[in-house]
Structure formats: structure tokens, C-alpha cells
Coordinates of C-alpha atoms in Angstrom, one line a residue:
M1 CA 89.0 96.0 79.1
A2 CA 87.9 93.6 81.4
S3 CA 90.7 94.4 83.1
L4 CA 91.1 97.7 83.1
N5 CA 87.4 97.6 85.1
V6 CA 88.6 95.7 87.7
S7 CA 90.8 97.9 88.5
L8 CA 89.0 100.8 87.9
S9 CA 86.6 99.2 90.4
F10 CA 88.9 98.9 92.6
F11 CA 90.2 102.3 92.6
F12 CA 87.1 103.8 92.8
A13 CA 86.0 101.2 96.2
T14 CA 89.9 102.2 97.8
F15 CA 88.7 105.6 97.7
V16 CA 84.9 105.3 99.2
L17 CA 86.7 103.5 101.7
C18 CA 89.2 105.6 103.0
Q19 CA 86.8 108.2 102.9
A20 CA 84.4 106.7 105.2
A21 CA 87.2 105.8 107.3
R22 CA 88.6 109.7 107.7
R23 CA 84.5 110.2 108.5
A24 CA 84.6 108.2 110.7
C25 CA 87.9 108.9 112.7
K26 CA 87.3 112.2 112.5
A27 CA 84.3 111.9 114.2
L28 CA 85.4 109.4 117.0
L29 CA 88.7 110.6 117.8
P30 CA 90.2 113.4 119.1
A31 CA 91.5 116.3 116.5
G32 CA 95.2 115.4 117.8
A33 CA 94.8 111.8 117.3
Y34 CA 93.4 111.8 114.2
A35 CA 95.7 114.6 112.7
S36 CA 99.2 112.6 113.7
F37 CA 98.0 109.0 113.5
A38 CA 94.8 107.8 111.7
R39 CA 95.1 110.4 108.8
E40 CA 98.1 109.2 108.2
A41 CA 97.4 105.3 108.2
V42 CA 94.6 106.1 105.8
G43 CA 96.3 108.4 103.4
A44 CA 99.0 105.7 103.0
A45 CA 96.7 103.1 102.8
Q46 CA 95.3 105.0 99.7
L47 CA 98.0 106.0 98.4
G48 CA 99.5 102.0 98.9
A49 CA 96.5 100.2 97.5
C50 CA 96.2 103.2 94.2
C51 CA 100.3 102.4 93.5
L52 CA 100.4 98.6 93.7
E53 CA 97.9 98.1 91.2
M54 CA 98.8 101.1 89.5
R55 CA 102.6 98.9 89.2
M56 CA 100.6 95.6 88.1
L57 CA 98.9 97.5 85.3
A58 CA 102.1 99.1 84.1
E59 CA 104.2 96.2 84.4
L60 CA 101.2 93.1 82.7
G61 CA 99.0 95.6 81.4
P62 CA 101.5 96.4 78.1
W63 CA 101.6 92.7 76.9
A64 CA 98.7 91.3 78.3
G65 CA 95.8 93.8 78.3
G66 CA 97.0 95.9 75.1
F67 CA 97.2 98.9 77.5
G68 CA 99.5 101.6 75.7
P69 CA 101.7 104.0 77.8
D70 CA 98.7 107.3 77.1
L71 CA 96.1 105.1 78.7
L72 CA 98.7 104.3 82.0
L73 CA 99.9 107.8 82.0
T74 CA 96.5 109.2 81.9
L75 CA 95.0 106.7 84.3
L76 CA 97.6 107.7 87.1
T77 CA 97.6 111.2 86.6
L78 CA 93.9 110.8 87.4
L79 CA 94.9 109.1 90.2
F80 CA 97.2 111.3 91.9
L81 CA 94.9 113.5 91.0
V82 CA 91.8 112.3 93.5
H83 CA 94.1 111.3 96.1
G84 CA 95.6 114.6 96.5
A85 CA 92.1 116.2 96.5
T86 CA 91.2 113.3 99.1
C87 CA 94.1 113.0 101.5
D88 CA 92.8 115.7 103.9
G89 CA 96.3 116.8 104.1
A90 CA 98.1 113.6 104.8
A91 CA 101.7 113.5 104.2
A92 CA 101.8 110.0 103.0
N93 CA 105.0 109.5 103.1
P94 CA 107.9 109.4 105.7
T95 CA 109.8 111.8 104.1
V96 CA 107.4 114.8 104.0
S97 CA 106.8 114.2 107.6
L98 CA 110.2 114.2 108.1
Q99 CA 110.4 117.3 106.0
D100 CA 108.1 119.0 108.5
F101 CA 110.4 117.9 111.7
L102 CA 113.4 119.5 110.2
L103 CA 111.5 122.0 109.4
A104 CA 110.5 122.6 112.9
E105 CA 106.9 122.2 112.6
A106 CA 106.7 119.1 114.2
S107 CA 108.0 117.6 117.7
V108 CA 109.9 114.5 117.8
P109 CA 106.8 112.2 119.1
R110 CA 104.0 113.7 116.5
T111 CA 106.9 112.6 113.7
L112 CA 106.9 109.3 115.0
L113 CA 103.6 109.0 115.3
K114 CA 103.6 109.6 111.5
L115 CA 106.0 107.0 110.8
A116 CA 104.7 104.5 112.3
A117 CA 101.2 105.4 111.0
Q118 CA 102.3 105.3 107.4
G119 CA 104.1 102.2 107.9
L120 CA 101.4 100.2 109.2
G121 CA 99.0 101.9 106.5
V122 CA 101.1 100.7 103.8
R123 CA 101.5 97.4 105.0
A124 CA 97.7 97.1 105.7
A125 CA 97.5 98.5 101.7
C126 CA 99.8 95.5 100.4
A127 CA 98.0 92.9 102.4
L128 CA 93.9 93.7 101.3
T129 CA 95.3 94.6 97.8
R130 CA 97.1 91.2 97.8
L131 CA 94.0 89.7 99.1
Y132 CA 92.1 91.4 95.8
W133 CA 94.4 89.7 93.1
A134 CA 93.9 86.1 95.2
W135 CA 90.2 86.4 94.0
E136 CA 91.7 86.6 90.4
L137 CA 88.6 88.5 89.4
C138 CA 90.6 89.2 85.7
D139 CA 93.3 87.3 84.0
L140 CA 95.3 90.3 85.0
H141 CA 94.7 89.3 88.6
V142 CA 95.8 85.5 87.6
L143 CA 98.9 86.5 86.6
Q144 CA 100.2 88.8 89.4
N145 CA 98.9 86.0 91.7
L146 CA 101.3 83.3 90.2
L147 CA 104.0 86.3 90.0
D148 CA 103.8 87.4 92.8
P149 CA 105.7 85.1 95.8
H150 CA 108.6 85.1 93.0
C151 CA 108.8 88.7 92.2
S152 CA 112.2 89.9 91.0
S153 CA 113.7 92.8 92.1
P154 CA 112.8 96.7 90.7
L155 CA 115.6 97.8 90.7
R156 CA 116.8 97.2 87.0
T157 CA 120.2 99.8 87.6
P158 CA 123.5 99.7 89.4
V159 CA 123.0 100.7 92.8
S160 CA 124.2 103.9 92.6
H161 CA 122.4 105.2 90.1
G162 CA 119.6 103.9 91.5
A163 CA 120.3 105.8 94.8
L164 CA 120.8 108.9 92.8
V165 CA 117.6 108.6 90.5
E166 CA 115.3 108.1 93.8
G167 CA 117.1 111.3 94.9
A168 CA 117.1 113.1 92.6
G169 CA 113.0 112.9 92.1
A170 CA 112.6 113.1 95.9
F171 CA 114.3 116.4 95.2
L172 CA 112.5 117.9 92.8
L173 CA 109.0 116.5 94.2
H174 CA 110.2 118.3 97.7
L175 CA 111.0 121.3 96.2
T176 CA 108.0 121.4 94.4
L177 CA 105.7 121.2 98.4
L178 CA 108.3 123.6 99.7
R179 CA 107.5 126.0 96.9
L180 CA 103.8 125.6 96.5
R181 CA 103.1 125.0 100.6
N182 CA 100.8 128.0 100.7
S183 CA 99.1 128.0 97.6
L184 CA 95.5 127.2 97.5
P185 CA 95.3 123.7 96.8
A186 CA 93.3 123.9 93.2
Y187 CA 96.8 124.7 92.0
R188 CA 99.3 122.9 94.6
V189 CA 97.4 119.4 94.0
P190 CA 97.1 119.6 90.0
A191 CA 101.1 120.4 89.7
V192 CA 102.3 117.8 92.4
A193 CA 100.3 115.3 90.2
L194 CA 101.5 116.3 86.9
L195 CA 105.3 116.4 88.4
A196 CA 104.9 113.0 89.9
T197 CA 103.2 111.5 86.7
V198 CA 106.6 112.8 84.3
M199 CA 109.0 111.7 87.2
T200 CA 107.1 108.1 87.5
H201 CA 107.4 107.6 83.6
T202 CA 111.4 108.9 83.9
A203 CA 112.0 107.0 86.7
G204 CA 110.0 104.1 86.2
P205 CA 112.2 101.6 83.9
F206 CA 115.2 101.9 86.4
T207 CA 113.9 102.2 89.9
S208 CA 109.8 101.9 89.6
A209 CA 109.8 105.4 91.3
F210 CA 108.5 104.8 94.4
F211 CA 110.2 108.3 96.0
N212 CA 108.1 106.8 98.8
P213 CA 110.2 104.9 101.8
A214 CA 107.7 103.1 103.3
L215 CA 105.9 101.8 99.9
A216 CA 109.5 100.8 98.7
T217 CA 109.5 98.8 101.7
W218 CA 106.6 96.7 102.0
A219 CA 106.6 96.1 98.3
T220 CA 109.6 95.7 96.8
F221 CA 112.0 94.8 99.9
H222 CA 111.1 90.7 100.3
C223 CA 111.7 90.6 96.1
S224 CA 115.2 88.7 94.9
G225 CA 117.7 90.4 93.7
H226 CA 119.6 92.6 96.1
T227 CA 120.3 92.6 99.4
L228 CA 118.6 94.2 102.0
L229 CA 121.2 96.6 102.6
E230 CA 121.4 98.1 98.4
Y231 CA 117.2 98.6 99.0
M232 CA 117.6 101.1 101.8
Q233 CA 120.5 102.3 99.9
V234 CA 118.7 103.0 97.0
Y235 CA 114.9 103.8 98.5
W236 CA 116.0 104.8 101.8
L237 CA 118.8 107.4 101.5
G238 CA 118.3 108.3 98.1
P239 CA 114.6 109.8 98.6
L240 CA 115.7 110.8 102.5
T241 CA 118.9 112.5 101.1
G242 CA 117.0 114.6 98.0
M243 CA 114.9 115.8 101.0
V244 CA 117.3 117.1 103.0
L245 CA 119.2 119.1 100.1
A246 CA 116.0 120.6 99.0
V247 CA 115.3 122.3 102.1
L248 CA 118.8 123.4 102.8
L249 CA 118.3 124.6 99.1
Y250 CA 114.8 126.8 99.8
H251 CA 115.8 127.9 103.0
G252 CA 119.7 128.1 102.8
R253 CA 119.8 125.6 106.3
L254 CA 117.6 123.4 108.4
P255 CA 115.9 125.2 111.0
R256 CA 115.9 122.1 113.0
L257 CA 119.6 122.0 113.4
F258 CA 120.7 125.3 112.2
Q259 CA 119.6 129.1 113.2
R260 CA 122.1 131.0 110.9
N261 CA 121.5 130.6 107.1
L262 CA 124.6 128.7 105.5
L263 CA 123.9 129.7 101.9
Y264 CA 122.2 132.6 101.6
S265 CA 123.3 136.0 103.3
Q266 CA 121.1 138.1 104.9
K267 CA 121.1 141.7 103.5
N268 CA 119.7 144.8 105.5
K269 CA 116.7 145.6 103.6
Y270 CA 116.4 148.9 105.9
R271 CA 119.8 151.3 104.3
T272 CA 121.0 154.2 106.0
P273 CA 120.4 157.1 103.9
R274 CA 123.7 158.8 103.1
G275 CA 123.4 162.1 104.2
K276 CA 124.9 164.5 106.7
P277 CA 126.3 162.7 110.0
A278 CA 124.1 162.9 112.7
P279 CA 124.6 166.0 115.5
G280 CA 127.2 165.0 117.9
P281 CA 126.2 166.1 121.7
R282 CA 128.5 168.9 121.3
D283 CA 126.7 170.2 118.3
T284 CA 122.8 170.3 120.0
Q285 CA 121.5 173.4 121.1
T286 CA 119.5 174.0 123.8
P287 CA 116.4 176.6 122.8
A288 CA 118.1 179.5 125.1
E289 CA 121.4 179.5 122.9
G290 CA 119.9 179.1 119.8
C291 CA 117.9 182.3 120.9
R292 CA 121.3 183.7 122.4
S293 CA 123.0 183.3 118.8
R294 CA 120.2 185.3 116.9
E295 CA 120.4 188.6 119.1
P296 CA 120.8 191.8 117.0
G297 CA 124.1 192.6 116.7
R298 CA 125.6 188.6 116.5
G299 CA 126.1 186.0 114.0
G300 CA 125.3 182.7 113.9
A301 CA 128.6 181.8 115.2
G302 CA 128.7 184.5 118.3
Q303 CA 130.8 187.0 116.1
P304 CA 129.5 190.6 115.6
L305 CA 127.1 191.5 112.3
P306 CA 129.0 194.0 109.7
G307 CA 127.2 197.0 110.5
P308 CA 127.2 199.9 107.4
R309 CA 130.2 201.4 106.6

């Protein structure tokens, strides 16, 4: 239990420090700089630090700490809930930022700035988390500190299958985000947290379930077992493909590239009522003509009315 208490203290300190950093950046920086860079950097650092510590618990906890899957899944769900409630709208994921770009909701400079901030945030989180492990405050951190320089590949399946797993997870995640993007946070955050927990539990044995190119780059690309190109196919190409397919399926098009709907036919919701055709120029009558047509002794069509026999 000492290892669990140390990890819980780490999570609590991470959330407190990141929340303080958000408030400081919001007070000191312009709104645009905070939204495009500082918020993304802090959100990515928070997510990266928590995911690295949680990954250590998932890999070493069952056999070195006696942690069961029920404890790990509960802790993972709580972490996703707290992150979603405190991230202040940060994407903390390059595929989410690129999704906003494909939806024509973000410009090229702003998207590039967010991607750079996310990469820097995750890199800082990796450095600080490894520094925390070096203090060796518990047995699990001692083991992790010994194993980290000689880490093995988290990809425990063929490359094509790993890319499919990461792509399918990203597809479900982005489809859920698109469906709930206008929902209240009280509904959106728990739904996304539960989905992320289920996907992590399902895909974890195959690819460690990152679904985040920035996090996967700094956490796994230095590990032996696969080449850089193979890592890029699984952890970059897979999630990006899943994101593009989710946007295409949800909207029927990629708004940044196509104005015409590629999948769904657009039917006019205003139907023309079926009835008599509209009168033409020859069928219209002036008021004077209408009066003349109703003169005594004349029929409606200019014929004499039948008299008494």
C-alpha cells in the first residue's frame, strides 16, 4: 500500500501544480496565447505525467504490488474524470487539434502552435516523472528506475494489427467527441472517461492504448524492439486515420477540404405541395377584366347566360 500512497500523492501534486500553472498563465498571458499555447502545454503535461505513472502501476503493480485489475481500472477512471474536469478545454492530443483544423474551426498557425505546445508539455512531463522516479520513494519506483533505461517495446502485436487497434480506438474516441461536443461537461466528461477506460483495458495488452501521438512519441519511441518507422505507423498513422474516418463518417465530408457532402445526400426539407400548377401570365386577370367577366348576361368565360325558356 505504500507504493499506492506514493502514486496517489504524485497524482494529487500533479493536478495541484497544473491548476496553479493554469491560473498563473491565464492571469499573465493574453487570451489568445493562453488558449493556443499555455493551456495546451499544461494540459498535455498533466495528462502525460498521470499516464506515465498509471502505466507504471499497470505494468509493475500486479506482480510487485499486488494490485488487482479492479483497483487499476477504478483509479484510471478517476484520473480521466479529474483530467476532463480540470483541463479547461485543452485538447492535450494532436489528433484532437487536427480534428478542429479539418472542421475549419482553427487556422494553420494556431494548429501548429497547439501541436508544438502539446509536444513540449508531454516532453516536460516525461522528464519530471522520471526525476520523481529517481527519488525511489517506494519499491515500484525503484524497479521502474532500474527498468526504464532498458525498456522494451509496448507494441506486443504485429505492426498492422497494432495500427488497426490504435486507429479503431481513435475512431471511437473522436466519434464520441464529435457527438458530445455541444453537450454539457457534466455529461461529456463522464462519458469520455468511461469510454477511455474501456478502450485502455481492451487495447492495453496489444499497444498500451495511447491513442495520442505526442504521448506515444516521448514515452515509447526510445524503447527497443521496433524501428522508428514501425512506431510511426502504429502510433501516428493509426490514430490520424481513425480521426479522419470519424470526421468523414459524422459530417459526410471534410469541411476544410470539401464543401460538398461525400457520403450523405442532402434532401430539401421544404417540399412543394402537390396541387394545381401556378397560374401563368395568360391565366392572370386584372381587376377590370374580372369585373367585366361578371357582367349581367355574360358567363364566366364570356358566353351569354341561359335565359328563361
